[in-house]
Amino acid sequence: MMPQLGLLPRRACAALLSQLLRRAACNHAVGYHSQIVEAVLTSQLKPYQKKPNFIKIPKGTRDLSPKQMVVREKILDMVISCFKRHGGKGLDTPAFELKEMLTEKYNEQSGLMYDLEDQGGELLSLRYDLTVPFARYLAMNKLKKMKRYQVGKVWRRESPSIVQGRYREFYQCDFDIAGQFDPMIPDAECLRIIYEILSGLQLGDFLIKVNDRRIIDGIFAVCGVPESKFRTICASMDKLDKISWKDVRHEMVAEKGLAPEVADRIGDYVQHHGGVSLVEHMLQDPRLSQNKQALEGLGSLKLLSEYLTLFAIMEKISFDLSLVRGLDYYTGVIYEAVLLQTPAQAGEDPLNVGSVAAGGRYDELVAIFDPNGHRVPCVGLSIGIERIFHIVEQRMKTSGKKVRTTETQVFVATPQRNFLRERLKLIAELWDAGIKAEMLYKNNPKLLPQLQYCEKRGIPLVVIIGEEEQKEGVIKLRSVATREEEAIKREHLVTEIQKRLSQS
Amino acid sequence: MMPQLGLLPRRACAALLSQLLRRAACNHAVGYHSQIVEAVLTSQLKPYQKKPNFIKIPKGTRDLSPKQMVVREKILDMVISCFKRHGGKGLDTPAFELKEMLTEKYNEQSGLMYDLEDQGGELLSLRYDLTVPFARYLAMNKLKKMKRYQVGKVWRRESPSIVQGRYREFYQCDFDIAGQFDPMIPDAECLRIIYEILSGLQLGDFLIKVNDRRIIDGIFAVCGVPESKFRTICASMDKLDKISWKDVRHEMVAEKGLAPEVADRIGDYVQHHGGVSLVEHMLQDPRLSQNKQALEGLGSLKLLSEYLTLFAIMEKISFDLSLVRGLDYYTGVIYEAVLLQTPAQAGEDPLNVGSVAAGGRYDELVAIFDPNGHRVPCVGLSIGIERIFHIVEQRMKTSGKKVRTTETQVFVATPQRNFLRERLKLIAELWDAGIKAEMLYKNNPKLLPQLQYCEKRGIPLVVIIGEEEQKEGVIKLRSVATREEEAIKREHLVTEIQKRLSQS
């Protein structure tokens, strides 16, 4: 064993030996190894016992500061409010699933999954999205219909990019409609939800690109793409939003071995985007109209456009034949929303954040889980909350708008020494009345630091307890903004505070 | 290598070979191994590629159904509302930390941590609580003061127990006050927060046991416990809430080798609990009053009781000399809240859920992270939200109270065939007005199933579009509860709906 150990980094070496020791089946083997192992483990494990001399968090993760939490809370409230407006039921699934539940659902992207260490129990992986857990939930509970939303963190071992707001740990906000229904109605509602959320967040102008997997497959078929190259040519097409058709075509031909004339034929189709007239035009296309898949896809998009018109959102929709989307489980309509940069925002860093929402129909995913293969068609959407959050944060920095990190309404202060007990008693009365109140954790604070505490945090009201007022049975109530003070009878204090807070 | 491989389970074997292959430093080694590895990997990995024939979630985890989500949302809203009432700022930290950040912070309990697999990057572990990440955050950002709350999931590989509501993945709701302040004021506020939350949740009568690490250390010292046995004797004492003193004493003597007379001396102290008079009595104790640590702890509790009296919560406080708490980082006051079972609840399953809230002072934790050893004293609390949730769920089952899983206010229906487009147009108007509305995803639904949909989900209002009414420019607005219908002019519909919703 020892020579090969030199190939392994120290920690893997220690882990290996640990494993061997634990799993040694016979005493003799344990005895033989134990001295060597003991020595190696001791020397290998030393680094763990050192005090960390540099405090770090894992690559691609971040803490959210109180300021960021306030922003995130606002955005999430707005998103969940929309989900509830559309009748979504909440659901929560575990952060990790059995590895076998997640494996093979994402295909080439599963190399980016976080696995948990084999610690002698089940093999687990952190969930990669919220869609596969949803499909697992439906199959496990034998549900045929469900309209659910789920907001939670997911984890992917991608190359992080702080500039683009791309992390390894991030929130997703999903809304999915599972069930066999009349065509395109739930699909239309998903697009309406994306529209409502992006409009409501006031991020500026946006576009929702829409396509259909069957149209893509149909285009590939009529253009002569060999079936074995479907996926890899899709991957090239996925770059059309970042690089030109010329460069994508070059990649297809030079790197992926596609015949140049096939690539040209694809180019004739996928460079088009537009309204329903594009769909109608394609339905007349001599080659595409001979392809069953493409016809189905185009027919769906035509019906969809009627519903989107009734939903009054067609102005934001663009049927885009180049849209492919990475995940392999989509079977029908697919969509992706992008923000459009306006001249007014030119002063900001180029957004370049990719899509802010996406989704599509995935009719075969639940069936993979169900041992009897019972099919539950699904359509859904995912809001790219981190990217939206990134944009809103940038804008707040630029605007310089102040954000309160607490919601404290009243501060209990005193200029008086030895009045701690009075402050404690009074603040408890405020808390009893549901008033949000703070005080300094000082026995004898000076008045100025207390007032500065309020100004810094935007606390609107201060109650000031003083010896004289106390003798008269009154408390001073001061407005931090105006600095005006009023003497209020102690027994009326809570009522007066509540009145002022409700008026502001 | 091959003979030893027989000692390893298949998956570990595959993992090992994977590692060797990835880390092989020289081409020759790669070439030499690759054929063997390929064969082994292929045969080892076959189980992963099979369709799972039984759908499971990881041991000790659970999905939360829509009903459970509604209950959890209510409880969390209430807890966070209390945290905000006390001026807490929100914070979020990653689900996993660098293993070295978490190692050695929990001592004997760190064997229960979930490690992430070494996939060639940093060694990571899922966070075990929210306190150590908080200390890491403070040290990393060089903060000297902070009052923060954090609500999030944590993971522990404990033996799960569904009966006791103990899972491997669970929420914690933490509130902590970091900073050097005048003594016992923040500590008192933490206890006040526990009191407010448990009272507000109306779980029945409860008790908050309070003790101090320095008193425990002082008791052990004056009783003659060898310092090397402090921790293990503490662990025995921790069982006093479940088993009798007689059995605990037996464990100390027979299993842990404590001298019987030392155990008896301990018993003289730790079987006491009471109000501030107990603290005053102990301050007079001839042996304890000679011990500096004990005196400090007792003095703190005495001061604390004054503040708790001013906070009007002393009736729920019990100074309990047997309270130890498992986590090693506490340095001062410690507390634990338990529910008291009343005769009225005798019909329920015995609760036996352990504590529902706990916490204490931990002054040295941040310094472990800070390379310069800068100390930031902290005190905090953690609400056992899962246990509370378990209790509330049990009670709801018993009461049979119906819980709505959606917040939908209006259902858009029609008895008419070919009125899909009218429904789509109208529901979009309702959504535009912020009204929570649903419709069936059917082209031509019958009226009865639509009304049943409303009744099942508790949707209060239905708009019914019919051909005749449409000609007259009116819509029928029906109350699901009373079944009364009223014809409303189309242009007044939204206003009428909003009026009715605000009245209900």
mmCIF file of C-alpha atoms in Angstrom, chain A residues 34-240:
data_model
loop_
_atom_site.group_PDB
_atom_site.id
_atom_site.type_symbol
_atom_site.label_atom_id
_atom_site.label_comp_id
_atom_site.label_asym_id
_atom_site.label_seq_id
_atom_site.Cartn_x
_atom_site.Cartn_y
_atom_site.Cartn_z
ATOM 1 C CA SER A 34 -2.823 -0.471 13.433
ATOM 2 C CA GLN A 35 0.685 0.650 14.325
ATOM 3 C CA ILE A 36 1.337 2.020 10.882
ATOM 4 C CA VAL A 37 -2.080 3.577 10.716
ATOM 5 C CA GLU A 38 -1.810 5.139 14.143
ATOM 6 C CA ALA A 39 1.385 6.888 13.174
ATOM 7 C CA VAL A 40 0.104 8.026 9.830
ATOM 8 C CA LEU A 41 -3.240 9.213 11.202
ATOM 9 C CA THR A 42 -1.586 11.172 13.946
ATOM 10 C CA SER A 43 0.688 12.959 11.533
ATOM 11 C CA GLN A 44 -2.002 13.364 8.898
ATOM 12 C CA LEU A 45 -4.630 14.748 11.233
ATOM 13 C CA LYS A 46 -2.452 17.366 12.893
ATOM 14 C CA PRO A 47 -3.587 20.179 10.533
ATOM 15 C CA TYR A 48 -7.195 19.832 11.730
ATOM 16 C CA GLN A 49 -6.263 20.504 15.303
ATOM 17 C CA LYS A 50 -4.459 23.759 14.616
ATOM 18 C CA LYS A 51 -6.314 26.979 15.255
ATOM 19 C CA PRO A 52 -7.316 28.250 11.808
ATOM 20 C CA ASN A 53 -5.060 31.174 11.107
ATOM 21 C CA PHE A 54 -7.330 32.594 8.447
ATOM 22 C CA ILE A 55 -11.086 32.757 8.685
ATOM 23 C CA LYS A 56 -12.778 31.806 5.465
ATOM 24 C CA ILE A 57 -16.059 30.595 4.156
ATOM 25 C CA PRO A 58 -16.350 28.005 1.414
ATOM 26 C CA LYS A 59 -15.635 29.046 -2.139
ATOM 27 C CA GLY A 60 -18.733 30.265 -3.887
ATOM 28 C CA THR A 61 -20.745 30.935 -0.737
ATOM 29 C CA ARG A 62 -21.448 34.110 1.173
ATOM 30 C CA ASP A 63 -22.966 35.415 4.357
ATOM 31 C CA LEU A 64 -25.888 37.769 3.948
ATOM 32 C CA SER A 65 -25.430 40.860 6.086
ATOM 33 C CA PRO A 66 -28.403 42.452 7.847
ATOM 34 C CA LYS A 67 -28.730 45.018 5.031
ATOM 35 C CA GLN A 68 -28.771 42.274 2.444
ATOM 36 C CA MET A 69 -31.285 40.308 4.500
ATOM 37 C CA VAL A 70 -33.720 43.214 4.459
ATOM 38 C CA VAL A 71 -33.506 43.425 0.678
ATOM 39 C CA ARG A 72 -33.813 39.693 0.261
ATOM 40 C CA GLU A 73 -36.811 39.516 2.576
ATOM 41 C CA LYS A 74 -38.614 42.155 0.529
ATOM 42 C CA ILE A 75 -37.941 40.373 -2.736
ATOM 43 C CA LEU A 76 -38.910 36.939 -1.433
ATOM 44 C CA ASP A 77 -42.095 38.308 0.129
ATOM 45 C CA MET A 78 -43.054 39.742 -3.230
ATOM 46 C CA VAL A 79 -42.314 36.485 -5.078
ATOM 47 C CA ILE A 80 -44.173 34.292 -2.574
ATOM 48 C CA SER A 81 -47.049 36.736 -2.606
ATOM 49 C CA CYS A 82 -47.325 36.197 -6.358
ATOM 50 C CA PHE A 83 -47.122 32.417 -5.961
ATOM 51 C CA LYS A 84 -49.955 32.559 -3.421
ATOM 52 C CA ARG A 85 -51.963 34.838 -5.681
ATOM 53 C CA HIS A 86 -51.957 31.960 -8.174
ATOM 54 C CA GLY A 87 -53.098 29.365 -5.663
ATOM 55 C CA GLY A 88 -49.738 27.746 -4.979
ATOM 56 C CA LYS A 89 -49.326 25.499 -1.941
ATOM 57 C CA GLY A 90 -46.058 25.619 -0.042
ATOM 58 C CA LEU A 91 -43.743 22.616 0.119
ATOM 59 C CA ASP A 92 -40.396 21.914 1.715
ATOM 60 C CA THR A 93 -38.048 19.021 0.968
ATOM 61 C CA PRO A 94 -34.742 18.068 2.622
ATOM 62 C CA ALA A 95 -31.483 19.754 1.680
ATOM 63 C CA PHE A 96 -30.058 16.408 0.645
ATOM 64 C CA GLU A 97 -31.571 13.420 -1.112
ATOM 65 C CA LEU A 98 -30.385 9.870 -1.611
ATOM 66 C CA LYS A 99 -27.755 10.099 -4.303
ATOM 67 C CA GLU A 100 -29.603 7.547 -6.381
ATOM 68 C CA MET A 101 -32.664 9.800 -6.461
ATOM 69 C CA LEU A 102 -30.682 12.623 -8.037
ATOM 70 C CA THR A 103 -28.315 10.669 -10.245
ATOM 71 C CA GLU A 104 -29.098 10.645 -13.909
ATOM 72 C CA LYS A 105 -31.764 13.295 -13.694
ATOM 73 C CA TYR A 106 -29.531 16.092 -14.885
ATOM 74 C CA ASN A 107 -27.125 14.121 -17.054
ATOM 75 C CA GLU A 108 -24.006 16.041 -17.983
ATOM 76 C CA GLN A 109 -24.546 18.516 -15.201
ATOM 77 C CA SER A 110 -24.549 15.963 -12.412
ATOM 78 C CA GLY A 111 -20.777 16.203 -12.185
ATOM 79 C CA LEU A 112 -21.461 19.498 -10.448
ATOM 80 C CA MET A 113 -23.349 17.942 -7.561
ATOM 81 C CA TYR A 114 -22.136 18.098 -3.967
ATOM 82 C CA ASP A 115 -21.905 14.635 -2.498
ATOM 83 C CA LEU A 116 -21.913 13.938 1.203
ATOM 84 C CA GLU A 117 -19.128 11.755 2.485
ATOM 85 C CA ASP A 118 -19.815 8.087 2.908
ATOM 86 C CA GLN A 119 -19.899 7.993 6.693
ATOM 87 C CA GLY A 120 -21.227 4.464 6.898
ATOM 88 C CA GLY A 121 -24.859 5.281 6.166
ATOM 89 C CA GLU A 122 -26.796 6.165 3.028
ATOM 90 C CA LEU A 123 -25.089 7.904 0.118
ATOM 91 C CA LEU A 124 -26.442 11.421 -0.063
ATOM 92 C CA SER A 125 -26.111 14.455 -2.295
ATOM 93 C CA LEU A 126 -27.177 18.050 -1.784
ATOM 94 C CA ARG A 127 -30.137 18.902 -3.977
ATOM 95 C CA TYR A 128 -29.163 20.516 -7.249
ATOM 96 C CA ASP A 129 -32.527 22.146 -7.887
ATOM 97 C CA LEU A 130 -36.075 22.010 -6.534
ATOM 98 C CA THR A 131 -37.623 20.306 -9.561
ATOM 99 C CA VAL A 132 -36.233 16.812 -9.144
ATOM 100 C CA PRO A 133 -37.135 16.761 -5.421
ATOM 101 C CA PHE A 134 -40.643 17.833 -6.453
ATOM 102 C CA ALA A 135 -40.906 14.982 -8.924
ATOM 103 C CA ARG A 136 -39.640 12.611 -6.245
ATOM 104 C CA TYR A 137 -42.269 13.973 -3.821
ATOM 105 C CA LEU A 138 -45.066 13.476 -6.336
ATOM 106 C CA ALA A 139 -44.006 9.930 -7.129
ATOM 107 C CA MET A 140 -43.420 9.038 -3.483
ATOM 108 C CA ASN A 141 -46.848 10.274 -2.438
ATOM 109 C CA LYS A 142 -48.556 8.995 -5.578
ATOM 110 C CA LEU A 143 -49.964 12.429 -6.353
ATOM 111 C CA LYS A 144 -51.485 13.049 -9.762
ATOM 112 C CA LYS A 145 -52.028 16.789 -9.449
ATOM 113 C CA MET A 146 -50.398 19.517 -7.457
ATOM 114 C CA LYS A 147 -49.754 23.215 -7.765
ATOM 115 C CA ARG A 148 -46.882 23.974 -5.482
ATOM 116 C CA TYR A 149 -44.285 26.634 -4.804
ATOM 117 C CA GLN A 150 -40.999 26.030 -3.058
ATOM 118 C CA VAL A 151 -38.414 28.535 -1.936
ATOM 119 C CA GLY A 152 -35.115 27.168 -0.732
ATOM 120 C CA LYS A 153 -31.399 26.860 -1.206
ATOM 121 C CA VAL A 154 -29.794 24.553 -3.732
ATOM 122 C CA TRP A 155 -26.139 23.714 -4.233
ATOM 123 C CA ARG A 156 -24.013 23.334 -7.350
ATOM 124 C CA ARG A 157 -20.233 22.999 -7.630
ATOM 125 C CA GLU A 158 -19.970 25.393 -10.562
ATOM 126 C CA SER A 159 -17.193 27.891 -11.115
ATOM 127 C CA PRO A 160 -18.408 30.747 -9.018
ATOM 128 C CA SER A 161 -18.439 34.253 -10.384
ATOM 129 C CA ILE A 162 -19.055 37.086 -7.966
ATOM 130 C CA VAL A 163 -19.268 39.553 -10.863
ATOM 131 C CA GLN A 164 -22.140 37.668 -12.397
ATOM 132 C CA GLY A 165 -23.801 36.894 -9.117
ATOM 133 C CA ARG A 166 -23.215 33.205 -9.577
ATOM 134 C CA TYR A 167 -22.624 31.237 -6.425
ATOM 135 C CA ARG A 168 -22.377 27.618 -5.381
ATOM 136 C CA GLU A 169 -25.107 28.028 -2.815
ATOM 137 C CA PHE A 170 -28.141 29.981 -3.891
ATOM 138 C CA TYR A 171 -31.865 30.369 -3.439
ATOM 139 C CA GLN A 172 -34.376 29.224 -5.975
ATOM 140 C CA CYS A 173 -38.034 30.179 -6.073
ATOM 141 C CA ASP A 174 -40.009 27.599 -7.965
ATOM 142 C CA PHE A 175 -43.639 27.315 -8.968
ATOM 143 C CA ASP A 176 -44.812 24.127 -10.685
ATOM 144 C CA ILE A 177 -48.129 22.748 -11.866
ATOM 145 C CA ALA A 178 -48.284 18.964 -11.977
ATOM 146 C CA GLY A 179 -51.132 17.102 -13.611
ATOM 147 C CA GLN A 180 -52.829 16.125 -16.828
ATOM 148 C CA PHE A 181 -54.811 19.150 -17.976
ATOM 149 C CA ASP A 182 -56.105 20.698 -21.150
ATOM 150 C CA PRO A 183 -53.193 21.941 -23.214
ATOM 151 C CA MET A 184 -51.212 25.113 -22.583
ATOM 152 C CA ILE A 185 -53.435 26.635 -19.861
ATOM 153 C CA PRO A 186 -51.041 25.930 -16.971
ATOM 154 C CA ASP A 187 -48.103 26.726 -19.258
ATOM 155 C CA ALA A 188 -49.645 30.144 -19.940
ATOM 156 C CA GLU A 189 -50.147 30.736 -16.216
ATOM 157 C CA CYS A 190 -46.457 30.044 -15.556
ATOM 158 C CA LEU A 191 -45.502 32.727 -18.058
ATOM 159 C CA ARG A 192 -48.020 35.089 -16.517
ATOM 160 C CA ILE A 193 -46.373 34.493 -13.106
ATOM 161 C CA ILE A 194 -42.923 35.308 -14.473
ATOM 162 C CA TYR A 195 -44.395 38.463 -16.017
ATOM 163 C CA GLU A 196 -46.051 39.558 -12.749
ATOM 164 C CA ILE A 197 -42.914 39.001 -10.690
ATOM 165 C CA LEU A 198 -40.502 40.759 -13.035
ATOM 166 C CA SER A 199 -42.925 43.655 -13.499
ATOM 167 C CA GLY A 200 -43.570 43.902 -9.782
ATOM 168 C CA LEU A 201 -39.857 43.976 -8.942
ATOM 169 C CA GLN A 202 -39.466 46.985 -11.251
ATOM 170 C CA LEU A 203 -36.173 45.824 -12.677
ATOM 171 C CA GLY A 204 -36.750 47.605 -15.946
ATOM 172 C CA ASP A 205 -37.680 46.196 -19.297
ATOM 173 C CA PHE A 206 -37.483 42.465 -19.812
ATOM 174 C CA LEU A 207 -38.160 39.834 -22.443
ATOM 175 C CA ILE A 208 -39.402 36.276 -22.064
ATOM 176 C CA LYS A 209 -38.007 34.056 -24.807
ATOM 177 C CA VAL A 210 -40.164 31.044 -25.583
ATOM 178 C CA ASN A 211 -39.423 27.921 -27.621
ATOM 179 C CA ASP A 212 -40.338 24.263 -27.585
ATOM 180 C CA ARG A 213 -38.113 21.191 -27.347
ATOM 181 C CA ARG A 214 -40.086 19.467 -30.055
ATOM 182 C CA ILE A 215 -39.396 22.343 -32.458
ATOM 183 C CA ILE A 216 -35.679 22.119 -31.712
ATOM 184 C CA ASP A 217 -35.736 18.372 -32.306
ATOM 185 C CA GLY A 218 -37.750 18.932 -35.479
ATOM 186 C CA ILE A 219 -35.310 21.529 -36.775
ATOM 187 C CA PHE A 220 -32.372 19.246 -36.085
ATOM 188 C CA ALA A 221 -34.104 16.377 -37.830
ATOM 189 C CA VAL A 222 -35.029 18.302 -40.992
ATOM 190 C CA CYS A 223 -31.607 19.922 -41.155
ATOM 191 C CA GLY A 224 -29.881 16.561 -40.981
ATOM 192 C CA VAL A 225 -28.219 16.625 -37.569
ATOM 193 C CA PRO A 226 -27.304 13.040 -36.639
ATOM 194 C CA GLU A 227 -29.304 12.023 -33.556
ATOM 195 C CA SER A 228 -26.112 11.179 -31.705
ATOM 196 C CA LYS A 229 -25.078 14.835 -31.986
ATOM 197 C CA PHE A 230 -28.404 16.338 -30.832
ATOM 198 C CA ARG A 231 -27.230 17.080 -27.314
ATOM 199 C CA THR A 232 -23.843 18.472 -28.219
ATOM 200 C CA ILE A 233 -25.255 20.698 -30.956
ATOM 201 C CA CYS A 234 -27.845 21.929 -28.461
ATOM 202 C CA ALA A 235 -25.024 22.843 -26.120
ATOM 203 C CA SER A 236 -23.461 24.964 -28.876
ATOM 204 C CA MET A 237 -26.760 26.635 -29.652
ATOM 205 C CA ASP A 238 -27.112 27.512 -25.988
ATOM 206 C CA LYS A 239 -24.259 29.987 -26.491
ATOM 207 C CA LEU A 240 -26.146 32.083 -29.045
#
